[in-house]
mmCIF file of C-alpha atoms in Angstrom:
data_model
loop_
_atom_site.group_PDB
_atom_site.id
_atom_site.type_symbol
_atom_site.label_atom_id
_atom_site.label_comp_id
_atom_site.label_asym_id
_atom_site.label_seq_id
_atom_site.Cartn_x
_atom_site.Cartn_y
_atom_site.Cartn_z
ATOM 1 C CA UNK A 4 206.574 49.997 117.728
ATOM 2 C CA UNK A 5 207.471 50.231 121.763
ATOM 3 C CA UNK A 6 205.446 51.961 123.669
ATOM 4 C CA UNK A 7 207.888 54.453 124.570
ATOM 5 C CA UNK A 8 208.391 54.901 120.977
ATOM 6 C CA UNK A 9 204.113 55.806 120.934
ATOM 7 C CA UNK A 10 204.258 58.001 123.875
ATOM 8 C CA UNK A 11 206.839 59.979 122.526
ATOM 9 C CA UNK A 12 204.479 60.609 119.659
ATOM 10 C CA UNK A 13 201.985 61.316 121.677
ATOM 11 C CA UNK A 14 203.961 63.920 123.568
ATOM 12 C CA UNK A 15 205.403 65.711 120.686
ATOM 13 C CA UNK A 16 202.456 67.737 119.813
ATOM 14 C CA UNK A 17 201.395 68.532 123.129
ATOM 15 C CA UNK A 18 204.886 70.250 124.354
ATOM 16 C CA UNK A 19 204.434 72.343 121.332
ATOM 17 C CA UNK A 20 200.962 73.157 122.740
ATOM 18 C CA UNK A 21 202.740 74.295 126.122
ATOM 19 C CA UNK A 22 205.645 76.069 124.876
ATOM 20 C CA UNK A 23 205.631 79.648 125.899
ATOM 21 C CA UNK A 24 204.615 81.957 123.096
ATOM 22 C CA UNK A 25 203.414 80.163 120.658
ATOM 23 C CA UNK A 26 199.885 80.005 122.164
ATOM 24 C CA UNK A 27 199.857 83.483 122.881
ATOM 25 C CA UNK A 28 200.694 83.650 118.922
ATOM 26 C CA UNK A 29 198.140 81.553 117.800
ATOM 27 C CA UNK A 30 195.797 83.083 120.093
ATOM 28 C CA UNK A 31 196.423 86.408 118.786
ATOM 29 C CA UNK A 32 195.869 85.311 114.901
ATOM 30 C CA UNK A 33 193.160 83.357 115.420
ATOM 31 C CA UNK A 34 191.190 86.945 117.065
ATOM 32 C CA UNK A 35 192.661 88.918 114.103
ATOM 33 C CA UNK A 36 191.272 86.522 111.502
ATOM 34 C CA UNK A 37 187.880 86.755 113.319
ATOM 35 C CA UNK A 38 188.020 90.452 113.471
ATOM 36 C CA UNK A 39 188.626 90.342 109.687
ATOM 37 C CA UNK A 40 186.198 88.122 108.833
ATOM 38 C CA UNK A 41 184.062 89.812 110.890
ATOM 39 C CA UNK A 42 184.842 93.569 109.272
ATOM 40 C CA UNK A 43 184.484 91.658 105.347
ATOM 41 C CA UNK A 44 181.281 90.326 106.333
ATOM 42 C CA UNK A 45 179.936 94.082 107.136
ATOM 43 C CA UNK A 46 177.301 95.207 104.751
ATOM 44 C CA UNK A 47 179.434 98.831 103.360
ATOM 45 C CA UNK A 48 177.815 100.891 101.057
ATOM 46 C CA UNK A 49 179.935 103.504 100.047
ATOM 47 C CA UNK A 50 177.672 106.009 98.515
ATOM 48 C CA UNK A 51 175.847 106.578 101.701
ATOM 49 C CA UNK A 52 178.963 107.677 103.351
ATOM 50 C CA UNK A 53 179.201 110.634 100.438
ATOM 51 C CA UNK A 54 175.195 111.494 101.736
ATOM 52 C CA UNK A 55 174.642 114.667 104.114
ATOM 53 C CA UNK A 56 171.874 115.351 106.303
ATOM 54 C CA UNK A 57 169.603 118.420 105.244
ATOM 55 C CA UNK A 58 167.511 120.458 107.738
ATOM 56 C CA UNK A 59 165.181 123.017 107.157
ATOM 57 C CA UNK A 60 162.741 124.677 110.007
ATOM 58 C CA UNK A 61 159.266 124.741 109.496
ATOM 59 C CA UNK A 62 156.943 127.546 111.633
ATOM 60 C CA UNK A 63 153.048 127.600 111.412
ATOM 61 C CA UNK A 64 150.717 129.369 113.651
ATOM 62 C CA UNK A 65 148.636 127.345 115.933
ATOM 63 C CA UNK A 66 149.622 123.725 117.961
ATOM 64 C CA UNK A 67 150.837 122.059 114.365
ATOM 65 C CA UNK A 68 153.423 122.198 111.972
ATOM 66 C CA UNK A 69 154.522 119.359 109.632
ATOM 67 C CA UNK A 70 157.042 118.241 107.609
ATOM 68 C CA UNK A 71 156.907 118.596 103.272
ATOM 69 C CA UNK A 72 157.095 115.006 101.547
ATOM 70 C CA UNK A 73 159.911 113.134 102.161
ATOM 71 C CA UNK A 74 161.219 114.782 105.144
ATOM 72 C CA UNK A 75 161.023 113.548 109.196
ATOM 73 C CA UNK A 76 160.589 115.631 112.363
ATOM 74 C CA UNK A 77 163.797 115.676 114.000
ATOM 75 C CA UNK A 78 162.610 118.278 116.698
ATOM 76 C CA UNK A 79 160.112 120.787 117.540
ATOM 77 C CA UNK A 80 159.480 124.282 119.195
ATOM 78 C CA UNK A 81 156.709 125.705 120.553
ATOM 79 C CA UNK A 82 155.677 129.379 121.309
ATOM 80 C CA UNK A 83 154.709 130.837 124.382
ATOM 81 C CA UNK A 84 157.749 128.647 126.381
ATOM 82 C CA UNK A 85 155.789 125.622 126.069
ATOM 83 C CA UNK A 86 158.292 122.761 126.077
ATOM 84 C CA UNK A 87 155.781 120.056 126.061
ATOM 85 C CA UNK A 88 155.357 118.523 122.491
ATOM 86 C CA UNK A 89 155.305 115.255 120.337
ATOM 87 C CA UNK A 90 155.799 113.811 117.009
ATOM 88 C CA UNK A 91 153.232 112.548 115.237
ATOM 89 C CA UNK A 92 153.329 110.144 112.203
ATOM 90 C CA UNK A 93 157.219 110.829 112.177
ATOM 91 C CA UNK A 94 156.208 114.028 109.804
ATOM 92 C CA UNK A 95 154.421 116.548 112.834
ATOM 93 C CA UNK A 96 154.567 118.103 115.480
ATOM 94 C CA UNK A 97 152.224 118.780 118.047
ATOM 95 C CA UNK A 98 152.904 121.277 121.068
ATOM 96 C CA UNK A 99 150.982 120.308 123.629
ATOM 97 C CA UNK A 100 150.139 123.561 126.185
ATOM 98 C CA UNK A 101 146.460 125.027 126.535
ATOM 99 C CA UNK A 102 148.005 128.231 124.683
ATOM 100 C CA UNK A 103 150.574 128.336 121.648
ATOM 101 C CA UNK A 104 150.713 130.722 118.988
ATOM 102 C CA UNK A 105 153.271 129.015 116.787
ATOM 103 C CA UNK A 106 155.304 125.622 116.204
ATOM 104 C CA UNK A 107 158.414 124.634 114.057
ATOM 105 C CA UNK A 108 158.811 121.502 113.180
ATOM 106 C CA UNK A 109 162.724 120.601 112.239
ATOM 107 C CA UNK A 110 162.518 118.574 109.145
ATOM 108 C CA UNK A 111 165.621 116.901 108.041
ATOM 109 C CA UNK A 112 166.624 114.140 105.233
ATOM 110 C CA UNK A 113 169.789 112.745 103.798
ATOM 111 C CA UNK A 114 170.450 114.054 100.108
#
């Protein structure tokens, strides 16, 4: 074979490399089939999308109010205007001012 013959070859697949378009093409299906495979991969379980969130308020007298079995705190108020407060053990809460004469706890779950 002449080395012309070789080069020309050679050159063939890289002017299809160059040509405008057709990388652009490529480019784009190669993201796309990423994206998909990406998307397929995803862990989807359908029956928690059909799940709601339920809330119910819980008020005690005192600094503490906590949350029945199988519920978390997703908020808290306290009486008096005290806005200071934490959660405690994800299931109370605590209001933290000198003098409070009630807290609710907001207990939600997904049902």
């Amino acid at each position: 074979m002449k080395p012309s013959a070789s080069l020309l070859l050679i050159l063939i697949p890289l002017l299809q490399l160059v040509v405008p378009g057709s990388t652009q093409c490529s480019l784009d299906a190669i993201v796309e089939k990423k994206i998909k495979d990406v998307l397929d991969g995803l862990e989807c379980n359908p029956s928690a999308a059909a799940k709601k969130l339920v809330c119910t308020s819980i008020t005690n007298s005192g600094k503490l109010s906590s949350c029945p079995e199988g519920m978390s705190v997703t908020g808290c108020a306290c009486g008096y205007a005290c806005g200071s407060w934490d959660i405690r053990n994800e299931k109370t809460c605590h209001c933290q001012c000198s003098v409070v004469d009630w807290t609710t706890a907001r207990c939600c779950h997904l049902a």
